Amino acid sequence: MTTAPGTPRRAPAGAAVLREDVTDAIRAAVFAELAAVGFSRMSIEGIARRAGVGKTAVYRRWKSKLSLVVDVVGAVAVQGLPAPDTGSLYGDVRALLEVASHALRHPVASQVIPDLLVEAVRHPEIADTLKAALLDSQQGVVAQIVRAAAGRGELPADTDPDRALDLVLGPLYWRLVVVRTEPPRGYLDDLARATVAALTA
């Protein structure tokens, strides 16, 4: 049977365009499942059920739950954080602490990050993705803060950005992710002042 002239041809089934709204629903479901059950107990079936789609919709986009998690977490890492530009070292450090504190206290992040850090020991792909999400992006932000402060004369030109990153975010990460206790009132202000004092000492 031939197609009549002028009749649009139907696209082959394999050429179907993946719907963006379905992809977004699956990505959101991944974070929700990670927070609810963790990576080891997470399944494609559970993700599909939470996203309101069939398993085939997930497998059309990702070959396994590992590749799915790596892609979804990696996409968040690529977004990065804007470097604060308040005009002072204290202001920039305080602004970064505020953003990081908000992110680490998010109900999903507070469950997902510790779980993925454990899984990173067994899965190099997750380790690399977490490095990009938790370290590389933060290194870039802190390096910009250090350069700006050095340009204003607040820091020596040879200030080590990696040491600055440890001083700025190390205590906060320890408090919110490892110890998991609520910081007292004024904690971020005190931490910002202590960080600036250590960097300028």
Short mmCIF file of C-alpha atoms in Angstrom, two decimals:
data_model
loop_
_atom_site.label_atom_id
_atom_site.label_comp_id
_atom_site.label_asym_id
_atom_site.label_seq_id
_atom_site.Cartn_x
_atom_site.Cartn_y
_atom_site.Cartn_z
CA MET A 1 0.00 0.00 0.00
CA THR A 2 1.43 3.38 -1.02
CA THR A 3 1.01 6.72 0.68
CA ALA A 4 -1.10 9.18 -1.28
CA PRO A 5 0.72 12.28 -2.53
CA GLY A 6 0.63 15.09 -0.02
CA THR A 7 -0.18 12.79 2.90
CA PRO A 8 2.26 13.33 5.84
CA ARG A 9 4.33 10.27 6.63
CA ARG A 10 4.11 8.86 10.14
CA ALA A 11 7.45 8.95 11.95
CA PRO A 12 8.88 5.53 12.78
CA ALA A 13 8.24 4.40 16.34
CA GLY A 14 11.94 4.50 17.14
CA ALA A 15 12.12 8.15 16.17
CA ALA A 16 9.60 9.29 18.79
CA VAL A 17 10.71 12.42 20.62
CA LEU A 18 11.13 12.00 24.36
CA ARG A 19 8.69 14.24 26.19
CA GLU A 20 10.44 16.77 28.39
CA ASP A 21 7.68 16.78 31.01
CA VAL A 22 8.09 13.02 31.46
CA THR A 23 11.87 13.40 31.77
CA ASP A 24 11.39 16.12 34.40
CA ALA A 25 8.95 13.94 36.35
CA ILE A 26 11.46 11.08 36.37
CA ARG A 27 14.28 13.37 37.54
CA ALA A 28 12.13 14.65 40.42
CA ALA A 29 11.15 11.09 41.30
CA VAL A 30 14.81 10.06 41.54
CA PHE A 31 15.53 12.59 44.29
CA ALA A 32 12.34 11.68 46.12
CA GLU A 33 13.17 7.96 45.97
CA LEU A 34 16.76 8.55 47.08
CA ALA A 35 15.51 10.48 50.08
CA ALA A 36 12.87 7.89 50.91
CA VAL A 37 14.71 4.58 50.48
CA GLY A 38 18.35 5.29 49.55
CA PHE A 39 20.32 4.21 46.50
CA SER A 40 20.71 0.54 47.42
CA ARG A 41 16.93 -0.02 47.81
CA MET A 42 15.90 2.30 45.01
CA SER A 43 14.52 0.61 41.89
CA ILE A 44 13.49 1.61 38.40
CA GLU A 45 10.02 0.32 39.25
CA GLY A 46 9.78 2.61 42.28
CA ILE A 47 11.01 5.61 40.30
CA ALA A 48 8.53 4.95 37.50
CA ARG A 49 5.66 4.51 39.96
CA ARG A 50 6.50 7.77 41.75
CA ALA A 51 6.85 9.61 38.43
CA GLY A 52 3.53 8.23 37.19
CA VAL A 53 5.07 6.59 34.11
CA GLY A 54 5.86 3.10 32.89
CA LYS A 55 9.26 1.44 33.35
CA THR A 56 9.86 1.66 29.62
CA ALA A 57 9.77 5.46 29.84
CA VAL A 58 12.69 5.33 32.24
CA TYR A 59 14.65 2.74 30.25
CA ARG A 60 14.26 4.78 27.07
CA ARG A 61 16.30 7.50 28.76
CA TRP A 62 18.69 5.62 31.06
CA LYS A 63 20.02 2.05 30.94
CA SER A 64 20.22 1.53 34.73
CA LYS A 65 19.52 3.19 38.04
CA LEU A 66 23.23 3.97 38.41
CA SER A 67 23.39 5.83 35.11
CA LEU A 68 20.14 7.58 36.03
CA VAL A 69 21.41 8.79 39.40
CA VAL A 70 24.77 9.83 37.98
CA ASP A 71 23.05 11.85 35.24
CA VAL A 72 20.49 13.51 37.52
CA VAL A 73 22.98 14.44 40.25
CA GLY A 74 25.50 15.54 37.63
CA ALA A 75 22.93 17.86 36.06
CA VAL A 76 22.52 19.62 39.41
CA ALA A 77 26.30 20.00 39.68
CA VAL A 78 26.51 21.65 36.27
CA GLN A 79 24.09 24.36 37.39
CA GLY A 80 26.57 25.46 40.04
CA LEU A 81 26.21 28.38 42.41
CA PRO A 82 26.76 32.04 41.57
CA ALA A 83 29.69 33.57 43.40
CA PRO A 84 28.48 36.25 45.85
CA ASP A 85 29.62 39.80 45.15
CA THR A 86 28.83 41.91 48.22
CA GLY A 87 31.93 44.09 48.09
CA SER A 88 33.62 42.64 51.17
CA LEU A 89 35.24 39.37 52.19
CA TYR A 90 33.00 39.01 55.23
CA GLY A 91 29.89 39.71 53.16
CA ASP A 92 30.85 37.18 50.49
CA VAL A 93 31.68 34.48 53.05
CA ARG A 94 28.47 35.13 54.96
CA ALA A 95 26.40 35.00 51.76
CA LEU A 96 28.00 31.72 50.69
CA LEU A 97 27.37 30.21 54.11
CA GLU A 98 23.72 31.23 53.89
CA VAL A 99 23.26 29.55 50.50
CA ALA A 100 25.16 26.42 51.53
CA SER A 101 23.25 26.18 54.81
CA HIS A 102 19.93 26.41 52.99
CA ALA A 103 21.00 23.71 50.52
CA LEU A 104 22.35 21.30 53.15
CA ARG A 105 19.27 21.68 55.35
CA HIS A 106 16.87 20.92 52.50
CA PRO A 107 14.91 17.77 53.46
CA VAL A 108 15.91 15.94 50.29
CA ALA A 109 19.58 16.99 50.26
CA SER A 110 20.01 16.13 53.93
CA GLN A 111 18.98 12.54 53.16
CA VAL A 112 20.47 12.10 49.69
CA ILE A 113 24.00 13.46 50.20
CA PRO A 114 25.02 11.19 53.13
CA ASP A 115 23.56 8.15 51.36
CA LEU A 116 25.41 8.86 48.10
CA LEU A 117 28.67 9.46 49.97
CA VAL A 118 28.40 5.89 51.28
CA GLU A 119 27.60 4.55 47.81
CA ALA A 120 30.52 6.48 46.33
CA VAL A 121 32.89 4.03 48.03
CA ARG A 122 31.45 1.22 45.91
CA HIS A 123 30.68 3.11 42.70
CA PRO A 124 33.45 5.28 41.13
CA GLU A 125 30.88 6.93 38.85
CA ILE A 126 28.97 8.23 41.86
CA ALA A 127 32.22 9.34 43.50
CA ASP A 128 33.17 11.36 40.41
CA THR A 129 29.71 12.89 40.17
CA LEU A 130 29.67 13.86 43.84
CA LYS A 131 33.11 15.39 43.49
CA ALA A 132 31.75 17.62 40.75
CA ALA A 133 28.59 18.41 42.71
CA LEU A 134 30.12 19.01 46.14
CA LEU A 135 33.72 20.01 45.46
CA ASP A 136 34.46 21.30 41.98
CA SER A 137 31.59 23.78 41.85
CA GLN A 138 32.35 25.06 45.36
CA GLN A 139 36.04 25.39 44.54
CA GLY A 140 35.18 27.69 41.67
CA VAL A 141 32.95 29.89 43.82
CA VAL A 142 35.47 30.18 46.66
CA ALA A 143 38.30 30.87 44.20
CA GLN A 144 36.29 33.84 42.87
CA ILE A 145 35.71 35.11 46.40
CA VAL A 146 39.44 34.86 47.15
CA ARG A 147 40.41 36.64 43.93
CA ALA A 148 37.95 39.45 44.59
CA ALA A 149 39.17 39.86 48.18
CA ALA A 150 42.80 39.89 47.01
CA GLY A 151 41.91 42.54 44.45
CA ARG A 152 40.46 44.72 47.22
CA GLY A 153 43.55 44.17 49.38
CA GLU A 154 41.67 42.13 51.99
CA LEU A 155 43.70 38.96 51.33
CA PRO A 156 47.25 38.28 50.14
CA ALA A 157 47.47 37.47 46.44
CA ASP A 158 48.85 34.00 47.23
CA THR A 159 45.92 32.92 49.45
CA ASP A 160 45.18 29.25 48.81
CA PRO A 161 41.55 28.83 47.60
CA ASP A 162 41.48 25.18 48.73
CA ARG A 163 42.37 26.17 52.29
CA ALA A 164 39.72 28.88 52.10
CA LEU A 165 37.15 26.32 50.98
CA ASP A 166 38.00 24.08 53.94
CA LEU A 167 37.65 26.99 56.35
CA VAL A 168 34.43 28.33 54.87
CA LEU A 169 32.40 25.15 54.35
CA GLY A 170 34.13 22.46 56.43
CA PRO A 171 32.60 23.43 59.79
CA LEU A 172 29.16 23.96 58.28
CA TYR A 173 29.20 20.59 56.53
CA TRP A 174 30.35 18.90 59.73
CA ARG A 175 27.55 20.50 61.73
CA LEU A 176 24.68 19.92 59.28
CA VAL A 177 25.59 16.65 57.53
CA VAL A 178 27.78 14.70 59.96
CA VAL A 179 26.68 15.77 63.44
CA ARG A 180 23.22 16.80 62.18
CA THR A 181 22.43 19.29 64.92
CA GLU A 182 20.60 22.58 64.57
CA PRO A 183 23.07 25.51 64.70
CA PRO A 184 22.47 28.05 67.47
CA ARG A 185 21.21 31.54 66.70
CA GLY A 186 23.93 33.67 65.10
CA TYR A 187 25.99 30.62 64.11
CA LEU A 188 26.50 31.70 60.50
CA ASP A 189 27.55 35.21 61.57
CA ASP A 190 30.07 33.80 64.04
CA LEU A 191 31.35 31.28 61.51
CA ALA A 192 31.79 33.98 58.87
CA ARG A 193 33.75 36.17 61.30
CA ALA A 194 35.93 33.24 62.40
CA THR A 195 36.61 32.28 58.78
CA VAL A 196 37.63 35.80 57.82
CA ALA A 197 39.87 36.02 60.89
CA ALA A 198 41.57 32.74 59.96
CA LEU A 199 42.07 33.78 56.33
CA THR A 200 43.47 37.21 57.20
CA ALA A 201 45.65 36.09 60.12
#
